[in-house]
CSV table of C-alpha atoms in Angstrom, one decimal:
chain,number,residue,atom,x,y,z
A,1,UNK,CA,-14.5,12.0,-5.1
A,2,UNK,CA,-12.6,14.9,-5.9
A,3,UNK,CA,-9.4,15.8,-4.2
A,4,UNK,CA,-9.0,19.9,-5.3
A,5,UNK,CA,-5.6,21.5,-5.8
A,6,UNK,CA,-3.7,18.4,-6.7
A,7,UNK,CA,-3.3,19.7,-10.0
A,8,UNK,CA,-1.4,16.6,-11.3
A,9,UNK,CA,-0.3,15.6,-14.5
A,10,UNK,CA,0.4,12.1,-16.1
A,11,UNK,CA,3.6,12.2,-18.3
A,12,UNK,CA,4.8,8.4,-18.7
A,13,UNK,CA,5.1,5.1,-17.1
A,14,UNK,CA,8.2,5.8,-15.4
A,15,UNK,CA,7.5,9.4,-14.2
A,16,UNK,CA,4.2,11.2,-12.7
A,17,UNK,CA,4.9,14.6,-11.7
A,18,UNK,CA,2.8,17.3,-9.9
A,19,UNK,CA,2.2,21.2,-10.3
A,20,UNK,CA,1.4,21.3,-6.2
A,21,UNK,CA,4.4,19.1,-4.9
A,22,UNK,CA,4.9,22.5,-2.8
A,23,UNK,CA,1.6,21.9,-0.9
A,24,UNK,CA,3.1,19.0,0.6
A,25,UNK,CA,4.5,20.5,4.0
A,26,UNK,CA,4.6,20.0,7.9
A,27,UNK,CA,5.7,16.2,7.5
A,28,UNK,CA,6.7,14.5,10.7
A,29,UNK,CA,5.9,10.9,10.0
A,30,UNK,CA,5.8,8.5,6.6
A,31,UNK,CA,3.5,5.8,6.7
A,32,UNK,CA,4.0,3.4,4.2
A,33,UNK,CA,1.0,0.9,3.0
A,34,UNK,CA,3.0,-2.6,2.3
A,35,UNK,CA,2.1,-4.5,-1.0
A,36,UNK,CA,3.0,-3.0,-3.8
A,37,UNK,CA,4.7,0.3,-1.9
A,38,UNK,CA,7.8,-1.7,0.1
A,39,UNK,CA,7.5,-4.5,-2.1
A,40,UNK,CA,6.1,-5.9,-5.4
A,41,UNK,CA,3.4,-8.5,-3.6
A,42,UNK,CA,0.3,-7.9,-5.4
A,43,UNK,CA,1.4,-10.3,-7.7
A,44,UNK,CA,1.0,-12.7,-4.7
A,45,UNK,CA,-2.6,-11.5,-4.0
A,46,UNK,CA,-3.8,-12.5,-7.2
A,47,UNK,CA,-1.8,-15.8,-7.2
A,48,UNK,CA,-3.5,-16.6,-3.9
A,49,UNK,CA,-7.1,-16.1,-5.3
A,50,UNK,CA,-5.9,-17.9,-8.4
A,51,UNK,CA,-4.7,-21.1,-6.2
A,52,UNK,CA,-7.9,-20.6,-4.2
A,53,UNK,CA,-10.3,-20.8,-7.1
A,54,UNK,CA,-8.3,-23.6,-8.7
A,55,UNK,CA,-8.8,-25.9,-6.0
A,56,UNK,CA,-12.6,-25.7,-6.7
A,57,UNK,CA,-12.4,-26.2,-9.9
A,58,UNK,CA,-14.2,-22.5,-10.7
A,59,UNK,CA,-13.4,-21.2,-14.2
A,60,UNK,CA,-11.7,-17.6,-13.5
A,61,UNK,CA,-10.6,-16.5,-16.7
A,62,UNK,CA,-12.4,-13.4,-17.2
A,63,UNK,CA,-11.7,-12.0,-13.5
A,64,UNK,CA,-10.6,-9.0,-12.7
A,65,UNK,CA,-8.0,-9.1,-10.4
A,66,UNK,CA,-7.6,-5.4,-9.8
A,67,UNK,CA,-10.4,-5.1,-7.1
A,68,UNK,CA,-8.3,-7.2,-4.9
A,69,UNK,CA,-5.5,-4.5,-4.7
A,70,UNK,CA,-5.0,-2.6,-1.7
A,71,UNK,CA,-8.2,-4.1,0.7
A,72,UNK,CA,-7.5,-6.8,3.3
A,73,UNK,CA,-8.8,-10.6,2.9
A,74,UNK,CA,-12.0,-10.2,4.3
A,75,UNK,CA,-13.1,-7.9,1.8
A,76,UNK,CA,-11.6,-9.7,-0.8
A,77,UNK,CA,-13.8,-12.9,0.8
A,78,UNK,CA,-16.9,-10.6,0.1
A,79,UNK,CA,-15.8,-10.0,-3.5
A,80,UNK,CA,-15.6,-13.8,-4.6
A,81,UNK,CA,-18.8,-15.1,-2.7
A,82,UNK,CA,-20.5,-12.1,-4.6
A,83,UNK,CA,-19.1,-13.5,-7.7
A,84,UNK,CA,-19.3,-16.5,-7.2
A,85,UNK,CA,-22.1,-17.8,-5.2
A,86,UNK,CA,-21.1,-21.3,-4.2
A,87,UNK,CA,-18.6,-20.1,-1.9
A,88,UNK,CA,-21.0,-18.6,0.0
A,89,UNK,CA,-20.8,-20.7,2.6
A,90,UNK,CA,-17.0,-20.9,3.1
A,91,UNK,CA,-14.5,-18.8,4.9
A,92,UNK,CA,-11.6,-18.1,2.8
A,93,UNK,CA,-9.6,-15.0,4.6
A,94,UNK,CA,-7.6,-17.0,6.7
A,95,UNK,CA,-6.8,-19.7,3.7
A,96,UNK,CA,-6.0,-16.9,1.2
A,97,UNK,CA,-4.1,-15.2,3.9
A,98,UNK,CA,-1.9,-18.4,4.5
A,99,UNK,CA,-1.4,-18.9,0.6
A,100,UNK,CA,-0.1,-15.3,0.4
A,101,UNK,CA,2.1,-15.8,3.0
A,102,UNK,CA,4.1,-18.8,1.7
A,103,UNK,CA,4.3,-16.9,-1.3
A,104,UNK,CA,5.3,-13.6,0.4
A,105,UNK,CA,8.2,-15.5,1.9
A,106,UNK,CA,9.9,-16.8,-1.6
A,107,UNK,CA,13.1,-15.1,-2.3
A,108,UNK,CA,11.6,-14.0,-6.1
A,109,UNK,CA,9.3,-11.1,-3.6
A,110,UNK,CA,11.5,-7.9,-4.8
A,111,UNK,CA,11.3,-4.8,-3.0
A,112,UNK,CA,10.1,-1.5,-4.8
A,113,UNK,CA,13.8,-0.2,-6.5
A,114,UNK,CA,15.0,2.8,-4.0
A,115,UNK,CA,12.8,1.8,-0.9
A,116,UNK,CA,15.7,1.1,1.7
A,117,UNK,CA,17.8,4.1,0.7
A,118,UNK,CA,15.1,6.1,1.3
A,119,UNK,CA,14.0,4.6,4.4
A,120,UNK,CA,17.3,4.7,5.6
A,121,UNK,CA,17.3,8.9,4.8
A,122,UNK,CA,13.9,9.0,6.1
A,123,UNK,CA,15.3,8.2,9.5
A,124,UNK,CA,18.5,10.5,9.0
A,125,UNK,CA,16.2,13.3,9.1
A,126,UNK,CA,14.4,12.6,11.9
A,127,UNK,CA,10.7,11.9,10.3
A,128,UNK,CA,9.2,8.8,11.8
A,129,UNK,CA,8.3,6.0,10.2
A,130,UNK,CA,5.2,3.3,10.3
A,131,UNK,CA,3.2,1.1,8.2
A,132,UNK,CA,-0.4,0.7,7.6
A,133,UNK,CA,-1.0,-2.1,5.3
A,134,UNK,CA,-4.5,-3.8,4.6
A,135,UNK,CA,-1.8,-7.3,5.0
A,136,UNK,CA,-1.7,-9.8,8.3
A,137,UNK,CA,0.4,-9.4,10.7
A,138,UNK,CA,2.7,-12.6,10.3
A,139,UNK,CA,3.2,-11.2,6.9
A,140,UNK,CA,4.1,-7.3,8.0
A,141,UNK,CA,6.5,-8.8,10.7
A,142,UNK,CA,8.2,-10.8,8.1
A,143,UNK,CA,8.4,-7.7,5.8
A,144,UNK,CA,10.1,-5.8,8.7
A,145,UNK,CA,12.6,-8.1,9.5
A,146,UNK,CA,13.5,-9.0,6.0
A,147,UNK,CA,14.1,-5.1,5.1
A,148,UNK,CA,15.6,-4.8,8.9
A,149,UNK,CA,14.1,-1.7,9.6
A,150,UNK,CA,12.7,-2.5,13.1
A,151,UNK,CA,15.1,-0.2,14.7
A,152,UNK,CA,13.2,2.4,12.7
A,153,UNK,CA,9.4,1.6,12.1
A,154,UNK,CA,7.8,3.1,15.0
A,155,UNK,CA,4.2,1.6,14.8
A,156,UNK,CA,2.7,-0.9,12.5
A,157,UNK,CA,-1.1,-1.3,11.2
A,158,UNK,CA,-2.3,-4.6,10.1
A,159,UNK,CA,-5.1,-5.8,9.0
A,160,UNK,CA,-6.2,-7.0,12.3
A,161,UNK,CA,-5.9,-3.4,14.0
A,162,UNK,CA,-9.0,-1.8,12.2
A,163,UNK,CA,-12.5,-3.1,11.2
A,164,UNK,CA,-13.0,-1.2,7.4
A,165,UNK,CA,-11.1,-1.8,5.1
A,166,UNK,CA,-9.8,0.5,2.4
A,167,UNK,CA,-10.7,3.1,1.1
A,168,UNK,CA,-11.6,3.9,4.4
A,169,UNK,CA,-9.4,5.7,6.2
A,170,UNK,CA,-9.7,3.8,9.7
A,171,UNK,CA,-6.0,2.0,8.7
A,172,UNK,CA,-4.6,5.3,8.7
A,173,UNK,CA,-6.6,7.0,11.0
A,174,UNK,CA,-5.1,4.1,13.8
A,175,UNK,CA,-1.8,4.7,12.6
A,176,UNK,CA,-1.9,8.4,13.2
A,177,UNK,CA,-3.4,7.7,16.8
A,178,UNK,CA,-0.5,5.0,17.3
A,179,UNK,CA,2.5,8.1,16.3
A,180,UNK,CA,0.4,10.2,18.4
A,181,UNK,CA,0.7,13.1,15.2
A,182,UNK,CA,-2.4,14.9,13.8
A,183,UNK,CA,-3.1,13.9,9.9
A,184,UNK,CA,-2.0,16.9,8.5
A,185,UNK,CA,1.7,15.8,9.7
A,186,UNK,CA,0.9,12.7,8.1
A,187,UNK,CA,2.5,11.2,4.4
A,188,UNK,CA,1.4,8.3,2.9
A,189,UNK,CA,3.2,6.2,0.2
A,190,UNK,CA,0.7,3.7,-1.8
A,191,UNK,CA,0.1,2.3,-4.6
A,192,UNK,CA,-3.3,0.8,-4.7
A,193,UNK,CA,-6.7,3.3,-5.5
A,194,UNK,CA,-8.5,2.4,-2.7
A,195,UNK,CA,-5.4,2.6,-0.1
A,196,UNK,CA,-5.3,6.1,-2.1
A,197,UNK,CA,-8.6,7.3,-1.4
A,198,UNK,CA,-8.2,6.3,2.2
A,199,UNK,CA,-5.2,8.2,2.9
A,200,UNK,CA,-6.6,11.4,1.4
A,201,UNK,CA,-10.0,10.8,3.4
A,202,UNK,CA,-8.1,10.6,6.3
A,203,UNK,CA,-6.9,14.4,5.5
A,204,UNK,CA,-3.4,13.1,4.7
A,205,UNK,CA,-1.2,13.6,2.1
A,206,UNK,CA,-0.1,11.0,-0.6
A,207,UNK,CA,2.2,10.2,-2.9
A,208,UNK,CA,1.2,7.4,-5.3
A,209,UNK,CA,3.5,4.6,-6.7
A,210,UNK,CA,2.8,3.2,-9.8
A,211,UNK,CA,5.3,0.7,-10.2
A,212,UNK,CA,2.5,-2.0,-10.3
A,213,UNK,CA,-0.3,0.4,-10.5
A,214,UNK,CA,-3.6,-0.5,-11.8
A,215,UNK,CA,-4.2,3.1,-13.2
A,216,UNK,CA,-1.7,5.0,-12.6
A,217,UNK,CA,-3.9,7.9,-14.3
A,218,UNK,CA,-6.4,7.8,-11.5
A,219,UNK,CA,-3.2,7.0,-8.9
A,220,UNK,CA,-1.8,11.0,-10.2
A,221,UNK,CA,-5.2,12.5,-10.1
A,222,UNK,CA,-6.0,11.4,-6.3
A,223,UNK,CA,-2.3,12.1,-4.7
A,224,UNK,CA,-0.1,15.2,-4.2
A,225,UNK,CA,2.8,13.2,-6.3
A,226,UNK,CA,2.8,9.8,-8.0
A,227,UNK,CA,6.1,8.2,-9.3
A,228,UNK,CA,7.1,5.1,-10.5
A,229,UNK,CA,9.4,4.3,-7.4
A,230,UNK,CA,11.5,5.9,-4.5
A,231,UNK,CA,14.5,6.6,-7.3
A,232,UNK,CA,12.3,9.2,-9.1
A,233,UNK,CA,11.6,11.5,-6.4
A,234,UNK,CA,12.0,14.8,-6.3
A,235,UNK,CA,15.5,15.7,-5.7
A,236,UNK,CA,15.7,17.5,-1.6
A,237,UNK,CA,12.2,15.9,-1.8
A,238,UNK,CA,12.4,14.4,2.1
A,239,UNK,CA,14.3,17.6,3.2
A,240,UNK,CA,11.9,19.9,2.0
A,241,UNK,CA,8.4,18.0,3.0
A,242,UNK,CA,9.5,18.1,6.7
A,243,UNK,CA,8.2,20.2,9.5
């Protein structure tokens, strides 16, 4: 799918800049996908399948982990039993959900560098704030608390709140209808290529971060802006997005 007048150019892995950062304008509300955007968890979604495979004993070597980024359990459930056929029979959501959130709750989870500072500015300047993660619940409430930002996230999206997952837009579709804002107000952060896709299908706009990005090529080419964390922003970037 092609997203026209992003014009966006790859320069390194610490900085992605765009030629159309201008064209991202009317913001009243952020809404921020979890894993990987708040805080570096993906790691924890592949160590979950990893702990769920090794269990049955099924050799895993050659798998590619990056499909698993950025869509919620179930579809990840459809993934393995497609690849591997005697788990066909099994439900493993709520299992691979429950091994991600033990890890998800280990002090060694890091937050993306700059994310609280910005947040915090965010706030100052009167844009609202929500999440829309393809995550459960238990493990977006824990986020919240731990970054203490409840005072200031206005509506959350889990995976429980919408029936596709990723990269269909109905995550942030529900988030939108939760703020009560039409999408063109709307800015997503994300890092995953599907959570990408479904921001910009839902006529939002995006700004990629590649911190942990699979292909952080692709990441530039579908948002307005990608950049490897909140610290290499645009400088005025918040004050100048807003309505």
């Amino acid at each position: 799918v092609e997203y026209p007048g992003n014009n966006v150019y790859y320069r390194n892995s610490n900085t992605v800049t765009t030629m159309s950062d201008h064209t991202i304008h009317g913001i009243k509300a952020i809404i921020f996908d979890m894993d990987g955007t708040l805080v570096d968890s993906e790691i924890n979604t592949e160590r979950s399948v990893d702990i769920l495979l090794s269990k049955r004993n099924i050799p895993h070597a050659d798998l590619d982990y990056a499909v698993f980024y950025g869509v919620t359990w179930q579809k990840i459930e459809s993934i393995l039993k497609e690849t591997y056929p005697q788990l066909i029979s099994e439900s493993l959501a709520a299992e691979l959900q429950h091994e991600f959130h033990v890890l998800f709750q280990s002090d060694q989870t890091e937050f993306i560098p700059g994310v609280h500072d910005f947040w915090r500015l965010a706030a100052q300047l009167g844009l609202r704030l929500a999440i829309g993660t393809s995550s459960n619940r238990e493990s977006v409430e824990f986020l919240v608390d731990r970054m203490d930002v409840r005072s200031i996230c206005e509506a959350i999206v889990s995976a429980e709140d919408y029936n596709k997952s990723k990269p269909d837009p109905d995550c942030y579709l529900h988030a939108a209808q939760k703020l009560n804002l039409p999408v063109e107000n709307c800015l997503v952060f994300e890092d995953s290529i599907p959570g990408l896709k479904a921001a910009r299908a839902a006529g939002m706009y995006a700004v990629a971060i590649t911190h942990r990005s699979t292909d952080p090529i692709e990441a530039a080419r579908i948002a307005n802006l990608a950049v490897a964390n909140y610290t290499r922003l645009p400088d005025k970037f918040l004050s100048e997005i807003r309505y």
